[in-house]
Short mmCIF file of C-alpha atoms and ligand atoms in Angstrom, two decimals:
data_model
loop_
_atom_site.label_atom_id
_atom_site.label_comp_id
_atom_site.label_asym_id
_atom_site.label_seq_id
_atom_site.Cartn_x
_atom_site.Cartn_y
_atom_site.Cartn_z
CA MET A 15 -7.84 -2.97 16.92
CA GLY A 16 -6.21 -4.18 19.97
CA GLU A 17 -2.32 -3.87 21.67
CA THR A 18 0.49 -2.55 19.61
CA VAL A 19 2.16 -5.43 17.27
CA VAL A 20 5.25 -3.29 16.04
CA LYS A 21 6.64 -0.04 17.28
CA LEU A 22 9.46 1.21 15.51
CA ASP A 23 11.55 4.62 17.89
CA ASN A 24 12.85 7.23 15.88
CA LEU A 25 14.58 4.80 13.92
CA VAL A 26 17.56 5.90 11.69
CA LYS A 27 19.30 3.90 9.31
CA ARG A 28 22.29 5.50 7.18
CA TYR A 29 23.99 3.62 4.51
CA GLY A 30 27.43 5.54 3.80
CA GLU A 31 26.32 9.31 3.41
CA LEU A 32 23.10 8.56 2.51
CA ILE A 33 20.65 8.65 4.85
CA ALA A 34 18.18 6.33 4.17
CA LEU A 35 15.34 7.11 7.29
CA ASP A 36 16.15 9.44 9.16
CA HIS A 37 14.19 9.35 12.10
CA PHE A 38 10.66 6.72 11.36
CA SER A 39 8.38 6.11 13.80
CA LEU A 40 5.56 3.71 13.40
CA GLU A 41 3.45 2.15 16.22
CA ILE A 42 0.85 -1.17 14.61
CA LYS A 43 -1.83 -2.22 16.13
CA GLU A 44 -3.13 -5.94 16.44
CA GLY A 45 -6.17 -6.78 13.53
CA GLU A 46 -4.20 -3.45 11.44
CA ILE A 47 -3.45 -3.75 7.68
CA PHE A 48 -0.80 -1.08 7.91
CA GLY A 49 0.25 0.77 4.44
CA LEU A 50 3.38 1.97 3.93
CA LEU A 51 3.12 3.96 0.89
CA GLY A 52 5.98 5.74 -0.62
CA PRO A 53 7.99 6.28 -4.70
CA ASN A 54 10.62 3.47 -4.83
CA GLY A 55 13.58 5.15 -3.12
CA SER A 56 11.64 6.69 -0.38
CA GLY A 57 13.10 3.56 2.66
CA LYS A 58 10.48 1.24 2.50
CA THR A 59 12.52 -1.93 1.87
CA THR A 60 15.14 -0.65 4.90
CA THR A 61 12.28 -0.24 6.89
CA ILE A 62 11.13 -3.98 7.20
CA ASN A 63 15.18 -5.30 6.80
CA CYS A 64 15.36 -2.88 10.18
CA LEU A 65 12.12 -4.78 11.42
CA LEU A 66 13.44 -7.73 11.29
CA SER A 67 16.99 -7.01 11.93
CA LEU A 68 18.02 -8.39 9.24
CA LEU A 69 20.15 -4.90 8.98
CA ALA A 70 21.55 -2.99 11.92
CA TYR A 71 20.65 1.11 12.17
CA ASP A 72 22.23 3.33 13.43
CA LYS A 73 20.03 4.71 15.94
CA GLY A 74 16.14 4.45 17.43
CA SER A 75 14.26 1.17 18.45
CA ILE A 76 12.37 -1.63 17.83
CA GLU A 77 8.88 -3.48 19.40
CA ILE A 78 7.81 -6.73 18.33
CA PHE A 79 4.63 -8.25 20.42
CA GLY A 80 6.16 -5.60 23.78
CA LYS A 81 9.28 -7.57 22.78
CA LYS A 82 12.43 -6.33 21.92
CA MET A 83 13.35 -7.08 18.99
CA THR A 84 17.26 -8.57 18.34
CA PRO A 85 18.66 -10.56 15.72
CA THR A 86 18.27 -13.78 18.31
CA SER A 87 14.63 -13.02 18.87
CA TYR A 88 13.47 -16.61 17.38
CA ASP A 89 9.91 -16.60 19.73
CA ILE A 90 9.15 -13.10 17.54
CA LYS A 91 10.72 -14.25 14.93
CA GLN A 92 8.54 -17.13 14.64
CA GLN A 93 4.72 -15.59 14.48
CA ILE A 94 5.89 -13.57 11.30
CA GLY A 95 5.98 -14.36 7.77
CA ILE A 96 7.92 -12.09 5.36
CA ILE A 97 7.14 -11.79 1.65
CA MET A 98 10.48 -10.22 0.43
CA GLN A 99 10.35 -8.11 -2.87
CA ASP A 100 12.76 -10.25 -4.27
CA VAL A 101 11.54 -13.60 -4.84
CA ALA A 102 13.10 -15.70 -2.32
CA VAL A 103 12.42 -20.01 -2.68
CA PHE A 104 14.68 -22.50 -3.63
CA ASP A 105 15.16 -23.24 -7.36
CA GLU A 106 15.75 -26.64 -7.53
CA LEU A 107 12.78 -28.03 -5.02
CA THR A 108 9.30 -28.00 -6.47
CA VAL A 109 6.42 -25.81 -5.41
CA TYR A 110 5.27 -28.24 -2.93
CA GLU A 111 8.64 -28.62 -1.38
CA ASN A 112 9.86 -25.23 -1.22
CA ILE A 113 6.09 -24.04 1.06
CA ASP A 114 7.23 -27.41 2.75
CA TYR A 115 10.80 -26.28 4.05
CA PHE A 116 9.82 -22.97 5.20
CA CYS A 117 6.87 -24.21 7.21
CA GLY A 118 8.77 -26.70 8.13
CA LEU A 119 11.34 -24.33 10.01
CA TYR A 120 8.78 -23.11 12.19
CA ILE A 121 6.59 -26.55 12.07
CA HIS A 122 7.59 -29.57 13.04
CA ASP A 123 4.25 -32.16 13.88
CA LYS A 124 4.51 -34.08 10.80
CA ALA A 125 0.23 -34.32 10.16
CA LYS A 126 0.51 -30.52 11.22
CA ARG A 127 3.51 -29.54 8.71
CA LYS A 128 1.32 -31.25 5.31
CA GLN A 129 -1.82 -30.39 6.43
CA TYR A 130 -1.07 -26.73 6.66
CA VAL A 131 1.19 -26.96 3.36
CA GLU A 132 -2.09 -28.30 1.85
CA GLU A 133 -4.43 -25.29 3.20
CA ALA A 134 -1.31 -22.79 1.43
CA ILE A 135 -1.69 -24.38 -1.73
CA ALA A 136 -5.34 -23.41 -2.06
CA PHE A 137 -4.69 -20.57 -0.52
CA VAL A 138 -2.87 -19.09 -3.36
CA GLY A 139 -4.59 -21.51 -5.83
CA LEU A 140 -1.02 -23.35 -6.75
CA GLU A 141 -2.85 -26.81 -7.40
CA ASP A 142 -1.92 -27.80 -10.95
CA PHE A 143 1.08 -26.67 -9.84
CA VAL A 144 2.68 -28.47 -7.17
CA ARG A 145 5.16 -29.88 -9.21
CA PHE A 146 6.12 -27.80 -11.03
CA ARG A 147 10.05 -26.35 -10.05
CA PRO A 148 9.90 -22.38 -9.87
CA LYS A 149 11.58 -21.13 -13.11
CA LYS A 150 8.55 -23.38 -14.50
CA LEU A 151 6.41 -20.43 -13.54
CA SER A 152 5.36 -17.28 -14.83
CA GLY A 153 6.01 -14.19 -12.91
CA GLY A 154 2.61 -14.08 -10.67
CA LEU A 155 2.50 -17.43 -10.02
CA LEU A 156 6.38 -16.92 -8.30
CA ARG A 157 4.56 -14.15 -6.70
CA ARG A 158 1.84 -16.65 -5.22
CA LEU A 159 4.28 -19.45 -4.49
CA ASN A 160 6.60 -16.91 -2.87
CA ILE A 161 3.43 -15.22 -0.74
CA ALA A 162 2.41 -19.31 0.08
CA CYS A 163 6.13 -19.81 1.60
CA GLY A 164 5.91 -16.23 3.79
CA ILE A 165 2.47 -17.49 5.68
CA ALA A 166 2.31 -21.53 5.76
CA HIS A 167 2.47 -21.20 9.23
CA LYS A 168 0.27 -19.25 10.41
CA PRO A 169 1.66 -15.82 11.17
CA ARG A 170 0.29 -13.89 13.90
CA LEU A 171 1.95 -10.88 11.78
CA ILE A 172 2.53 -10.75 8.06
CA ILE A 173 4.81 -8.32 6.04
CA LEU A 174 4.82 -7.95 2.46
CA ASP A 175 7.55 -5.74 0.50
CA GLU A 176 5.93 -4.62 -2.47
CA PRO A 177 3.96 -7.99 -3.62
CA THR A 178 2.46 -7.06 -6.33
CA VAL A 179 5.60 -5.93 -8.71
CA ALA A 180 5.73 -6.87 -12.18
CA VAL A 181 2.52 -8.94 -11.97
CA ASP A 182 -0.62 -9.61 -13.84
CA PRO A 183 -3.58 -8.68 -13.10
CA GLN A 184 -5.52 -11.56 -12.08
CA SER A 185 -2.74 -12.54 -10.08
CA ARG A 186 -2.60 -9.49 -7.40
CA ASN A 187 -6.00 -10.00 -7.73
CA LYS A 188 -5.95 -12.67 -5.71
CA ILE A 189 -2.87 -11.78 -3.95
CA LEU A 190 -4.67 -8.48 -2.60
CA GLU A 191 -8.37 -10.77 -2.04
CA GLY A 192 -5.90 -13.42 -0.05
CA ILE A 193 -4.42 -10.41 1.57
CA ALA A 194 -7.95 -8.72 2.72
CA GLU A 195 -8.22 -12.95 3.89
CA LEU A 196 -5.61 -13.42 5.96
CA ASN A 197 -6.05 -10.04 7.52
CA ARG A 198 -10.11 -11.87 8.49
CA ASN A 199 -8.26 -14.47 9.55
CA GLY A 200 -6.66 -12.67 12.55
CA ALA A 201 -3.99 -11.37 11.17
CA THR A 202 -1.71 -8.59 11.35
CA VAL A 203 -0.43 -7.28 8.21
CA ILE A 204 1.39 -4.56 7.22
CA TYR A 205 2.25 -3.64 3.23
CA THR A 206 4.09 -2.34 1.77
CA SER A 207 3.74 -0.17 -1.57
CA HIS A 208 3.60 2.22 -4.52
CA TYR A 209 0.91 2.11 -6.22
CA MET A 210 -1.40 4.06 -4.15
CA GLU A 211 -4.73 2.36 -5.41
CA GLU A 212 -3.78 -0.61 -4.22
CA VAL A 213 -2.65 1.02 -0.61
CA GLU A 214 -6.77 2.95 -0.69
CA GLN A 215 -8.05 -0.48 -1.33
CA LEU A 216 -6.75 -2.13 1.32
CA CYS A 217 -5.49 -0.71 4.16
CA THR A 218 -6.97 0.44 7.20
CA GLN A 219 -4.42 2.81 7.95
CA ILE A 220 -1.83 4.12 5.97
CA ALA A 221 1.76 5.99 6.58
CA ILE A 222 2.96 8.07 3.49
CA MET A 223 7.14 8.27 3.81
CA ASP A 224 9.22 10.08 1.33
CA LYS A 225 13.38 10.17 1.34
CA GLY A 226 12.63 8.02 4.41
CA ARG A 227 10.90 9.69 6.71
CA LYS A 228 7.14 10.13 7.46
CA ILE A 229 4.70 13.06 5.74
CA ALA A 230 1.80 11.92 7.18
CA GLU A 231 -0.55 9.35 8.73
CA GLY A 232 -3.61 8.08 8.68
CA THR A 233 -6.62 6.61 7.09
CA LYS A 234 -7.42 6.90 3.94
CA ASP A 235 -10.27 9.25 4.72
CA GLU A 236 -8.05 11.59 7.12
CA LEU A 237 -5.86 11.72 4.78
CA LYS A 238 -7.77 13.30 1.95
CA ARG A 239 -9.57 15.57 4.74
CA MET A 240 -5.60 17.04 5.37
CA ILE A 241 -5.87 18.19 1.67
CA LYS A 242 -7.97 21.53 1.10
CA ASN A 243 -8.55 19.57 -2.47
CA THR A 244 -11.62 17.00 -2.06
CA GLU A 245 -12.82 17.16 -5.28
CA THR A 246 -12.13 18.88 -9.11
CA VAL A 247 -14.85 19.08 -11.34
CA THR A 248 -14.35 19.64 -14.59
CA ILE A 249 -16.72 21.35 -17.70
CA GLU A 250 -15.60 21.72 -21.14
CA ILE A 251 -17.54 24.68 -22.94
CA LEU A 252 -16.87 27.41 -25.25
CA GLU A 253 -17.82 30.84 -23.73
CA LEU A 254 -18.27 31.92 -19.97
CA PRO A 255 -18.93 34.80 -19.21
CA ASP A 256 -16.58 36.54 -16.20
CA ALA A 257 -19.84 37.22 -14.69
CA VAL A 258 -20.97 33.41 -14.29
CA ARG A 259 -17.63 32.54 -12.91
CA SER A 260 -17.81 34.68 -10.05
CA GLU A 261 -21.08 33.62 -9.68
CA ILE A 262 -19.29 29.81 -9.31
CA GLU A 263 -16.69 31.18 -7.45
CA ASN A 264 -19.11 32.41 -4.82
CA LEU A 265 -20.72 28.72 -4.85
CA PRO A 266 -20.40 27.57 -1.26
CA HIS A 267 -17.37 24.82 -0.51
CA VAL A 268 -15.65 26.59 -4.09
CA TYR A 269 -12.57 27.78 -3.55
CA GLU A 270 -10.32 28.11 -7.01
CA THR A 271 -11.87 28.16 -10.45
CA ALA A 272 -9.80 27.59 -13.77
CA TYR A 273 -10.73 28.50 -17.66
CA ILE A 274 -8.45 27.00 -20.08
CA ASP A 275 -8.93 26.08 -23.37
CA ASP A 276 -12.44 25.61 -23.48
CA LYS A 277 -12.16 23.73 -20.20
CA PHE A 278 -13.03 25.29 -16.98
CA THR A 279 -12.35 23.66 -13.77
CA VAL A 280 -13.50 24.04 -10.06
CA ARG A 281 -11.53 23.11 -7.22
CA CYS A 282 -13.91 22.25 -4.45
CA SER A 283 -13.51 21.72 -0.90
CA GLY A 284 -15.51 18.82 0.97
CA GLY A 285 -19.47 18.99 1.13
CA ARG A 286 -22.13 17.57 -1.41
CA HIS A 287 -23.56 18.71 -4.87
CA ASN A 288 -21.04 20.58 -5.38
CA LEU A 289 -21.55 19.20 -9.03
CA ILE A 290 -25.57 19.96 -8.70
CA ARG A 291 -24.86 23.26 -7.88
CA ILE A 292 -22.17 24.61 -10.26
CA LEU A 293 -24.90 22.81 -13.54
CA ASP A 294 -27.55 25.03 -12.48
CA VAL A 295 -26.05 28.33 -12.49
CA LEU A 296 -24.91 27.29 -16.17
CA ARG A 297 -28.26 26.12 -16.89
CA GLN A 298 -30.00 29.21 -15.69
CA ASN A 299 -27.83 31.45 -17.80
CA ASP A 300 -28.80 29.52 -20.80
CA LEU A 301 -24.98 27.95 -21.47
CA SER A 302 -24.23 24.97 -23.08
CA PHE A 303 -21.61 22.93 -22.13
CA GLY A 304 -20.15 19.21 -23.59
CA ARG A 305 -18.46 17.16 -21.77
CA VAL A 306 -18.43 17.28 -17.64
CA TYR A 307 -16.70 14.99 -15.05
CA THR A 308 -15.44 15.31 -11.55
CA GLU A 309 -12.27 13.76 -9.68
CA LEU A 310 -12.06 12.22 -6.50
CA PRO A 311 -9.33 13.00 -4.49
CA THR A 312 -6.54 10.44 -4.47
CA LEU A 313 -3.70 9.98 -1.86
CA ASN A 314 -1.45 10.89 -4.68
CA ASP A 315 -2.54 13.98 -3.95
CA VAL A 316 -2.15 14.12 -0.49
CA PHE A 317 1.33 13.15 -1.99
CA LEU A 318 1.48 16.12 -4.44
CA GLU A 319 0.59 17.99 -1.82
CA ILE A 320 2.44 17.68 0.93
CA THR A 321 5.63 17.47 -0.75
CA GLY A 322 4.92 19.32 -4.38
CA LYS A 323 5.65 15.89 -6.90
CA SER A 324 3.96 12.93 -7.26
CA LEU A 325 3.92 9.70 -6.62
CA ARG A 326 3.71 8.51 -10.70
CA ASP A 327 6.22 10.51 -11.05
CA LYS A 328 8.31 7.70 -9.48
CA GLU A 329 6.34 4.71 -11.16
CA ASP A 330 8.16 1.92 -12.77
P1 ADP B 10 11.85 1.51 -1.46
O1 ADP B 10 12.16 0.16 -0.50
O2 ADP B 10 10.51 2.54 -0.58
O3 ADP B 10 12.15 1.18 -2.70
P2 ADP B 10 14.36 0.96 -0.18
O4 ADP B 10 14.46 1.35 1.57
O5 ADP B 10 15.20 0.22 -1.22
O6 ADP B 10 13.93 1.76 -0.59
O7 ADP B 10 16.00 2.97 -0.94
C1 ADP B 10 15.94 3.73 0.33
C2 ADP B 10 17.74 4.34 0.43
O8 ADP B 10 18.53 3.82 0.01
C3 ADP B 10 17.42 4.60 -1.34
O9 ADP B 10 17.26 6.08 -1.90
C4 ADP B 10 18.05 3.16 -1.48
O10 ADP B 10 19.21 3.41 -2.92
C5 ADP B 10 19.16 3.41 -0.79
N1 ADP B 10 20.09 2.14 -0.19
C6 ADP B 10 18.91 1.16 -0.24
N2 ADP B 10 19.89 -0.76 0.15
C7 ADP B 10 20.56 0.27 0.40
C8 ADP B 10 22.36 -0.09 0.55
N3 ADP B 10 22.77 -1.57 0.19
N4 ADP B 10 23.73 0.75 -0.24
C9 ADP B 10 23.35 1.79 -0.39
N5 ADP B 10 22.11 2.26 -0.03
C10 ADP B 10 21.02 1.76 -0.58
MG1 MG B 11 11.64 -1.58 -1.83
#
């Protein structure tokens, strides 16, 4: 991880009465896949639009590659690849012509441009569709075209705003693998999503936002360590004497239990072998039990613990 690529300092953006960004700060280092995770309406797209100087903001400052970002910073913009939430391609151009157009905004040498366009087509796997117009493509293929248009000029910084919304699983995997590969090839990536599983899988550093504010930041492990509840063990059991329940409550790392509808739930903080210790107590007391399952925390638990509501509540 090298130098700072993006620095947002105390950004405030209002839409009339609504404060869409509320003193929002971020620092993104070279080589990261930086995830901006938040429910719909939390301010992700507003952040990206301000970052790119496409939207005026009320307060704060933005630096990219160590320079102040302004609407006329073409030297900076040239090194950025943008994949917007709403697909932006020309309906009257073919797949090939669209990618060629966007690449041509930055790459003027003809031979180099042809090579870059072909590489982008291969990268997103659209070889069989080069003569198609966008209207003939499925949602997933259209997203891949949108990505090819954004990355063909080989930018240093790639920004993707919810690139997998309404995309079939095959295209989704292709997109996620592609982003990891772009990063391995040297690009710094900013990735916004309201799907925590994707952010967990892909991102090296994560900021969780809600209502225009950053509510937590770290690697996924750091974020998970912020919350007490690191493992939940659930055991289906018909009979659980109070003495056995308190024996389990006194095990190391166990901090809370509940017994409702024949389901015994044990919350454990950190530590390994929690499940084995719990089951040993049941066996020693000759208690038989049914299904057993454990859940590790997700970024949703982090969000839930900090805000008291779920990321999933707002799932579309
Ligand atoms: P996200 O991308 O995380 O879903 P947005 O940045 O699009 O969130 O929106 C943040 C907040 O700003 C939301 O409450 C949204 O309704 C509001 N908002 C976004 N764009 C506009 C606009 N052009 N005019 C008024 N309000 C807007
Ligand atoms: Mg958005």
